[in-house]
Short mmCIF file of C-alpha atoms and ligand atoms in Angstrom, two decimals:
data_model
loop_
_atom_site.label_atom_id
_atom_site.label_comp_id
_atom_site.label_asym_id
_atom_site.label_seq_id
_atom_site.Cartn_x
_atom_site.Cartn_y
_atom_site.Cartn_z
CA MET A 8 -6.67 46.94 37.35
CA ASP A 9 -4.63 47.28 40.54
CA LEU A 10 -5.92 49.19 43.55
CA THR A 11 -3.75 52.23 43.01
CA THR A 12 -4.96 52.76 39.44
CA LEU A 13 -7.00 55.95 39.28
CA SER A 14 -10.17 56.07 37.26
CA ILE A 15 -10.25 59.46 35.60
CA LEU A 16 -12.92 61.06 33.46
CA ILE A 17 -12.08 63.79 30.95
CA ALA A 18 -15.11 65.91 30.10
CA ASP A 19 -14.40 68.29 27.23
CA ASP A 20 -16.33 68.99 24.01
CA ASP A 21 -13.12 69.49 22.03
CA ASN A 22 -11.71 66.24 20.71
CA GLY A 23 -8.22 67.74 20.34
CA ASP A 24 -8.17 68.99 23.95
CA ARG A 25 -9.28 65.58 25.21
CA MET A 26 -6.47 63.93 23.23
CA GLN A 27 -3.93 66.37 24.66
CA LEU A 28 -5.13 65.74 28.23
CA LYS A 29 -4.95 61.99 27.67
CA ARG A 30 -1.39 62.25 26.39
CA VAL A 31 -0.34 64.47 29.30
CA LEU A 32 -1.95 62.07 31.79
CA LYS A 33 -0.04 59.15 30.29
CA LYS A 34 3.21 61.16 30.45
CA SER A 35 2.55 62.09 34.10
CA GLY A 36 3.34 58.52 35.14
CA LEU A 37 0.15 58.26 37.23
CA PRO A 38 -1.43 54.83 36.78
CA CYS A 39 -4.85 55.64 35.38
CA GLU A 40 -7.82 54.33 33.46
CA ILE A 41 -9.38 57.09 31.39
CA SER A 42 -13.01 57.61 30.30
CA GLU A 43 -14.15 60.44 28.07
CA ALA A 44 -17.29 62.57 27.80
CA SER A 45 -18.07 65.42 25.43
CA ASP A 46 -20.63 67.13 27.69
CA ILE A 47 -21.88 67.13 31.27
CA LYS A 48 -24.88 64.92 30.46
CA GLU A 49 -22.58 62.21 29.16
CA ALA A 50 -20.23 62.74 32.14
CA LEU A 51 -23.14 62.17 34.54
CA VAL A 52 -24.05 58.90 32.80
CA ILE A 53 -20.44 57.63 32.97
CA CYS A 54 -20.15 58.57 36.67
CA GLN A 55 -23.38 56.68 37.37
CA ASP A 56 -22.02 53.58 35.65
CA LYS A 57 -18.82 53.22 37.66
CA PRO A 58 -17.20 54.93 40.64
CA LEU A 59 -14.60 57.46 39.53
CA ASP A 60 -11.72 58.98 41.49
CA ILE A 61 -11.29 62.16 39.50
CA SER A 62 -13.02 64.07 36.77
CA ILE A 63 -11.28 66.78 34.81
CA ILE A 64 -13.89 69.13 33.41
CA ASP A 65 -13.58 71.89 30.87
CA TYR A 66 -15.24 75.08 32.02
CA GLN A 67 -16.60 75.97 28.62
CA MET A 68 -18.78 73.26 27.18
CA PRO A 69 -21.85 73.72 25.02
CA GLY A 70 -25.27 73.57 26.58
CA GLN A 71 -24.25 73.86 30.21
CA ASN A 72 -22.27 76.29 32.26
CA GLY A 73 -19.18 74.61 33.71
CA LEU A 74 -20.04 75.75 37.23
CA GLU A 75 -23.50 74.19 37.03
CA GLY A 76 -21.87 71.01 35.78
CA ILE A 77 -19.53 70.92 38.77
CA LYS A 78 -22.41 71.57 41.15
CA ALA A 79 -24.43 68.71 39.66
CA LEU A 80 -21.50 66.27 39.66
CA HIS A 81 -20.44 67.18 43.19
CA ALA A 82 -23.98 66.81 44.54
CA LEU A 83 -24.38 63.36 42.98
CA PHE A 84 -20.83 62.05 43.56
CA PRO A 85 -19.41 63.89 46.58
CA SER A 86 -16.47 61.50 47.00
CA MET A 87 -15.17 62.15 43.45
CA SER A 88 -12.50 64.86 43.13
CA ILE A 89 -13.27 67.42 40.43
CA ILE A 90 -10.58 69.44 38.65
CA MET A 91 -11.72 72.28 36.47
CA VAL A 92 -9.89 73.33 33.33
CA THR A 93 -10.22 77.10 32.94
CA GLY A 94 -9.10 79.70 30.44
CA GLN A 95 -6.03 81.80 31.18
CA GLY A 96 -6.74 84.46 33.85
CA ASP A 97 -10.09 82.97 34.93
CA GLU A 98 -9.23 83.18 38.64
CA ILE A 99 -12.69 84.41 39.61
CA ILE A 100 -14.33 81.48 37.84
CA ALA A 101 -11.80 79.13 39.41
CA SER A 102 -12.65 80.35 42.92
CA GLU A 103 -16.38 79.96 42.09
CA ALA A 104 -15.68 76.41 40.90
CA ILE A 105 -14.03 75.59 44.22
CA LYS A 106 -17.06 76.98 46.07
CA GLN A 107 -19.29 74.67 44.03
CA GLY A 108 -17.25 71.61 45.03
CA ALA A 109 -14.22 71.45 42.70
CA SER A 110 -11.00 70.39 44.43
CA ASP A 111 -8.75 72.46 42.25
CA TYR A 112 -8.38 74.08 38.83
CA ILE A 113 -5.77 74.19 36.11
CA PRO A 114 -5.53 76.84 33.38
CA LYS A 115 -5.68 75.34 29.88
CA GLY A 116 -2.40 76.92 28.78
CA ASN A 117 -0.50 75.46 31.76
CA ILE A 118 -1.35 71.82 31.22
CA ASP A 119 1.74 69.64 31.14
CA ALA A 120 2.62 66.28 32.75
CA GLN A 121 4.10 67.82 35.87
CA ALA A 122 1.25 70.29 36.44
CA ILE A 123 -1.46 67.68 35.94
CA ARG A 124 0.29 65.26 38.27
CA ARG A 125 0.60 67.95 40.95
CA VAL A 126 -3.03 69.00 40.67
CA ILE A 127 -4.24 65.37 40.86
CA GLU A 128 -2.02 64.55 43.83
CA ASN A 129 -3.27 67.67 45.63
CA ALA A 130 -6.88 66.73 44.91
CA LEU A 131 -6.35 63.22 46.30
CA GLU A 132 -4.58 64.56 49.39
CA LYS A 133 -7.42 67.01 49.96
CA LYS A 134 -9.96 64.20 49.61
CA LYS A 135 -8.07 62.12 52.20
CA LEU A 136 -8.02 65.05 54.64
CA LEU A 137 -11.72 65.73 54.15
CA GLN A 138 -12.51 62.05 54.77
CA LYS A 139 -10.43 62.16 57.96
CA ILE A 140 -12.22 65.28 59.18
CA GLU A 141 -15.57 63.64 58.45
CA GLU A 142 -14.56 60.51 60.38
CA GLN A 143 -13.34 62.60 63.31
CA GLN A 144 -16.56 64.59 63.36
CA THR A 145 -18.62 61.39 63.43
CA ASP A 146 -16.38 60.02 66.22
CA LEU A 147 -16.75 63.22 68.19
CA LYS A 148 -20.53 63.20 67.83
CA ASN A 149 -20.75 59.56 68.99
CA PHE A 150 -18.29 60.24 71.78
CA ALA A 151 -20.27 63.22 73.06
CA LYS A 152 -23.52 61.25 72.89
CA VAL A 153 -22.17 58.33 74.94
CA LEU A 154 -20.31 60.64 77.29
CA VAL A 155 -23.47 62.54 78.19
CA HIS A 156 -25.25 59.25 78.81
CA ASP A 157 -22.44 57.74 80.91
CA LEU A 158 -21.96 60.85 83.02
CA LYS A 159 -25.66 61.34 83.53
CA ALA A 160 -26.31 57.80 84.79
CA PRO A 161 -24.23 58.08 88.02
CA ILE A 162 -25.44 61.64 88.62
CA ARG A 163 -29.05 60.48 88.36
CA SER A 164 -28.28 57.59 90.67
CA LEU A 165 -26.64 59.96 93.22
CA ASN A 166 -29.71 62.14 93.13
CA SER A 167 -32.06 59.31 94.03
CA LEU A 168 -29.62 57.91 96.62
CA VAL A 169 -29.60 61.29 98.38
CA ASN A 170 -33.41 61.40 98.33
CA PHE A 171 -33.57 57.91 99.91
CA LEU A 172 -30.99 59.00 102.46
CA LYS A 173 -33.14 61.99 103.44
CA GLU A 174 -36.09 59.66 104.08
CA ASP A 175 -33.91 57.24 106.07
CA ILE A 176 -32.54 60.08 108.20
CA GLN A 177 -36.08 61.32 108.92
CA GLU A 178 -37.10 57.80 109.88
CA GLY A 179 -33.86 57.29 111.86
CA ASN A 180 -33.17 54.01 110.07
CA GLN A 181 -29.45 53.65 110.89
CA GLU A 182 -28.93 50.48 108.85
CA ASN A 183 -30.38 52.01 105.68
CA ILE A 184 -28.44 55.25 106.25
CA LEU A 185 -25.18 53.32 106.40
CA GLU A 186 -26.05 51.31 103.30
CA GLY A 187 -27.11 54.50 101.45
CA CYS A 188 -23.80 56.17 102.33
CA GLN A 189 -21.87 53.16 101.02
CA HIS A 190 -23.79 53.34 97.73
CA ILE A 191 -23.07 57.04 97.45
CA THR A 192 -19.34 56.47 98.04
CA LYS A 193 -19.30 53.74 95.40
CA THR A 194 -21.13 55.91 92.86
CA THR A 195 -18.91 58.95 93.43
CA ARG A 196 -15.86 56.69 93.06
CA HIS A 197 -17.22 55.47 89.73
CA LEU A 198 -17.90 59.05 88.62
CA SER A 199 -14.41 60.09 89.62
CA ALA A 200 -12.86 57.09 87.80
CA LEU A 201 -14.91 57.99 84.73
CA ILE A 202 -13.57 61.55 84.78
CA ASP A 203 -9.98 60.30 85.29
CA THR A 204 -10.17 57.87 82.38
CA LEU A 205 -11.84 60.52 80.27
CA ARG A 206 -8.89 62.83 80.98
CA ASP A 207 -6.45 60.01 80.04
CA TYR A 208 -8.42 59.36 76.84
CA THR A 209 -8.37 62.98 75.71
CA GLU A 210 -4.76 63.51 76.85
CA ALA A 211 -3.62 60.60 74.66
CA ASP A 212 -4.17 63.05 71.75
CA LYS A 213 -1.73 65.64 73.07
CA GLN A 214 1.66 66.30 71.51
CA VAL A 215 4.26 64.45 73.59
CA GLU A 216 8.03 64.04 73.61
CA PHE A 217 9.40 60.74 72.33
CA GLU A 218 12.49 59.24 73.92
CA THR A 219 14.13 55.85 74.37
CA VAL A 220 11.87 53.81 76.63
CA SER A 221 12.91 50.61 78.33
CA ILE A 222 9.84 48.37 78.38
CA ASN A 223 11.50 46.28 81.12
CA THR A 224 11.58 49.35 83.37
CA VAL A 225 7.99 50.20 82.41
CA LEU A 226 6.91 46.68 83.43
CA GLN A 227 8.70 46.98 86.79
CA THR A 228 6.88 50.28 87.43
CA ILE A 229 3.56 48.63 86.59
CA LEU A 230 4.18 45.83 89.11
CA GLU A 231 4.65 48.51 91.75
CA ILE A 232 1.56 50.50 90.72
CA LEU A 233 -0.65 47.40 90.63
CA ASN A 234 0.85 45.89 93.77
CA VAL A 235 -2.42 45.98 95.77
CA ASP A 236 -4.53 44.37 92.98
CA ILE A 237 -1.85 41.74 92.35
CA LYS A 238 -1.77 40.77 96.06
CA GLU A 239 -5.54 40.88 96.46
CA LYS A 240 -6.17 38.58 93.49
CA LYS A 241 -3.01 36.49 94.03
CA ALA A 242 -2.02 37.20 90.44
CA GLN A 243 1.17 35.87 88.89
CA ILE A 244 2.76 38.20 86.38
CA THR A 245 5.82 37.21 84.41
CA PHE A 246 7.61 38.78 81.49
CA ASP A 247 10.38 37.96 79.04
CA PRO A 248 13.21 40.45 78.62
CA CYS A 249 11.66 43.25 76.57
CA PRO A 250 13.37 45.72 74.21
CA GLU A 251 13.88 49.45 74.32
CA VAL A 252 11.59 51.38 72.01
CA THR A 253 11.15 54.97 70.89
CA GLY A 254 8.09 56.43 72.54
CA ASN A 255 6.60 58.34 75.42
CA THR A 256 7.18 56.73 78.83
CA PRO A 257 3.97 57.87 80.60
CA LEU A 258 1.79 56.81 77.66
CA LEU A 259 3.47 53.40 77.23
CA THR A 260 3.18 52.85 81.00
CA GLN A 261 -0.52 53.67 80.81
CA LEU A 262 -0.95 51.25 77.89
CA LEU A 263 0.74 48.26 79.51
CA GLN A 264 -0.74 49.06 82.93
CA HIS A 265 -4.22 48.98 81.48
CA LEU A 266 -3.71 45.70 79.62
CA VAL A 267 -2.21 44.03 82.70
CA ALA A 268 -4.88 45.48 85.05
CA ASN A 269 -7.64 44.19 82.74
CA GLY A 270 -5.99 40.76 82.67
CA ILE A 271 -6.18 40.67 86.48
CA LYS A 272 -9.69 42.16 86.69
CA TYR A 273 -11.39 40.00 84.05
CA CYS A 274 -10.31 36.71 85.60
CA GLU A 275 -12.22 34.32 87.83
CA LYS A 276 -9.45 31.74 88.30
CA ASP A 277 -7.80 31.29 91.71
CA THR A 278 -4.54 32.52 90.24
CA PRO A 279 -4.81 35.08 87.44
CA THR A 280 -1.72 34.43 85.35
CA LEU A 281 -0.31 36.96 82.90
CA HIS A 282 2.70 36.86 80.67
CA VAL A 283 4.18 39.76 78.70
CA SER A 284 6.61 39.14 75.85
CA ALA A 285 8.00 40.83 72.73
CA ASP A 286 9.08 39.50 69.34
CA LYS A 287 10.61 41.09 66.29
CA GLU A 288 8.20 41.37 63.37
CA GLY A 289 9.70 43.04 60.31
CA ASP A 290 10.37 46.69 61.17
CA ALA A 291 8.35 46.50 64.37
CA TRP A 292 8.27 44.94 67.82
CA LYS A 293 5.19 42.85 68.50
CA PHE A 294 4.24 42.84 72.19
CA THR A 295 1.96 40.20 73.67
CA VAL A 296 0.00 40.39 76.92
CA LYS A 297 -1.56 36.98 77.58
CA ASP A 298 -4.00 36.22 80.38
CA ASN A 299 -5.99 33.23 81.60
CA GLY A 300 -9.16 35.22 82.24
CA ILE A 301 -12.82 34.95 81.24
CA GLY A 302 -12.08 35.56 77.56
CA ILE A 303 -14.01 37.64 75.04
CA PRO A 304 -16.59 36.38 72.51
CA LYS A 305 -15.26 36.44 68.95
CA LYS A 306 -17.97 38.85 67.79
CA ASP A 307 -16.81 41.48 70.33
CA LEU A 308 -13.08 41.38 69.61
CA LYS A 309 -13.09 44.56 67.50
CA LYS A 310 -15.86 46.33 69.39
CA ILE A 311 -13.98 46.43 72.70
CA PHE A 312 -11.58 49.09 71.37
CA ALA A 313 -14.40 51.61 70.78
CA PRO A 314 -14.93 54.23 73.50
CA PHE A 315 -17.45 53.33 76.22
CA THR A 316 -17.86 49.73 75.09
CA ARG A 317 -18.30 47.39 78.04
CA LEU A 318 -19.27 43.76 77.79
CA HIS A 319 -20.25 43.55 81.44
CA GLY A 320 -22.31 45.65 83.84
CA SER A 321 -20.69 47.64 86.67
CA ASP A 322 -22.24 45.23 89.18
CA GLN A 323 -20.06 42.46 87.69
CA TYR A 324 -16.79 44.31 86.99
CA SER A 325 -16.03 47.96 87.68
CA GLY A 326 -14.89 50.06 84.74
CA THR A 327 -15.66 52.86 82.35
CA GLY A 328 -15.21 51.32 78.91
CA LEU A 329 -12.53 53.85 77.97
CA GLY A 330 -9.41 51.86 78.82
CA LEU A 331 -8.93 49.93 75.59
CA ALA A 332 -10.00 52.95 73.50
CA THR A 333 -7.17 54.87 75.22
CA CYS A 334 -4.76 51.96 74.58
CA LYS A 335 -5.69 52.09 70.88
CA LYS A 336 -5.03 55.83 70.72
CA ILE A 337 -1.66 55.41 72.45
CA VAL A 338 -0.55 52.59 70.13
CA GLU A 339 -1.66 54.50 67.03
CA LYS A 340 0.13 57.63 68.26
CA HIS A 341 3.30 55.50 68.30
CA GLY A 342 2.62 54.28 64.75
CA GLY A 343 1.50 50.78 65.77
CA LYS A 344 -1.60 48.58 65.79
CA ILE A 345 -3.47 46.80 68.57
CA TRP A 346 -5.73 43.74 68.42
CA CYS A 347 -6.93 40.85 70.51
CA GLU A 348 -7.38 37.11 70.16
CA SER A 349 -9.36 35.22 72.73
CA LYS A 350 -11.11 32.01 73.74
CA GLU A 351 -14.02 32.28 76.11
CA ASN A 352 -13.27 30.83 79.57
CA GLU A 353 -9.64 30.21 78.57
CA GLY A 354 -8.13 33.65 78.26
CA SER A 355 -7.27 36.56 75.99
CA THR A 356 -4.10 37.69 74.30
CA PHE A 357 -3.68 41.36 73.47
CA PHE A 358 -1.11 42.16 70.79
CA PHE A 359 0.29 45.55 69.88
CA THR A 360 3.09 46.63 67.60
CA LEU A 361 5.54 49.51 67.95
CA PRO A 362 7.88 50.49 65.13
CA LYS A 363 11.54 49.83 65.93
CA GLU A 364 12.49 53.37 64.90
P1 ADP B 407 -13.36 48.72 81.18
O1 ADP B 407 -12.43 47.67 81.70
O2 ADP B 407 -13.21 50.03 81.89
O3 ADP B 407 -14.78 48.26 81.11
P2 ADP B 407 -11.95 48.56 78.65
O4 ADP B 407 -12.01 49.52 77.51
O5 ADP B 407 -10.64 48.34 79.29
O6 ADP B 407 -13.02 49.09 79.68
O7 ADP B 407 -12.49 47.16 78.15
C1 ADP B 407 -13.68 47.09 77.40
C2 ADP B 407 -14.37 45.76 77.67
O8 ADP B 407 -13.57 44.71 77.12
C3 ADP B 407 -14.49 45.41 79.15
O9 ADP B 407 -15.69 45.95 79.69
C4 ADP B 407 -14.47 43.90 79.13
O10 ADP B 407 -15.76 43.42 78.89
C5 ADP B 407 -13.61 43.55 77.92
N1 ADP B 407 -12.23 43.21 78.30
C6 ADP B 407 -11.15 44.02 78.29
N2 ADP B 407 -10.04 43.37 78.64
C7 ADP B 407 -10.39 42.09 78.87
C8 ADP B 407 -9.69 40.90 79.25
N3 ADP B 407 -8.36 40.90 79.46
N4 ADP B 407 -10.40 39.75 79.38
C9 ADP B 407 -11.73 39.75 79.16
N5 ADP B 407 -12.46 40.83 78.81
C10 ADP B 407 -11.80 41.98 78.66
#
């Protein structure tokens, strides 16, 4: 059985109706593996035995009301799409069925290959959308949880720094006052950076205009933006001639700027060395940003793209943990993928793809 084959259950007490549905399903051209049940009890047993994509249930079956059957199946197998077969003109029942968890309904008299294909495709599309919404809700919940924690930490720290400062002022301890003020400046800078990156992260979701973007020009801009960091760390940044792509200039600048800035930041060598290049890979361009920095442990290579994930404390390297999560959003918005390969103490290579069209 290949992965796209759908496992479909037909639950109907009428042998003739089951045969007709089977024939129509075969004619629809949808690759499917069909199981049959003559009542809800049997349907429940089959569903328990193997995961099913779709069940097509007749509303009128002996022993159990079709709506109760749908409710029971949906409660036990929420990821299975349920299509109810109703009598002609049973719109009220159909809307009840949808309330109980059915994805769609099809009147018995209207069943033909085209109609069944349409109703199944709609049910699968609906399932995909619901899964996406669920994933986004989980993401949002996690995001809000970490956000509250990460914003609260510097605010709490500012609060205690101000209290210490009050004591130092009362005692007239000039040295401590100066040190306290420096800590406060550092913490407010961190808070401000956190808010800026948070804005970048959420803005990466916005609708933007796509145009032809010269990555060579983007890289030149980045060298200017990062000029101070490059000089301070004596970094050497080189790049091969890069192509033009279709995308959004500010977002692609943000993406490459972040990867290059990280390459400079997470490096303890005397000369941080970075190289940016691009190669054709099928219908896409594959970009590579290679550094000679501290590297990333293998077990963390996927984790670093999640929001607020930091492998080091702020006392070691400044940051917010939102940069790579923003990069991921930007790349995905452009229809590409991003990943990283790395060797600890030798360096990391970040790859991302952008479709040629
Ligand atoms: P930030 O730099 O603000 O902490 P990022 O999302 O950019 O957040 O990166 C997440 C984590 O991944 C960083 O805290 C760091 O531990 C690690 N990291 C990112 N880029 C590199 C790199 N080029 N070399 C080594 N570690 C890196």
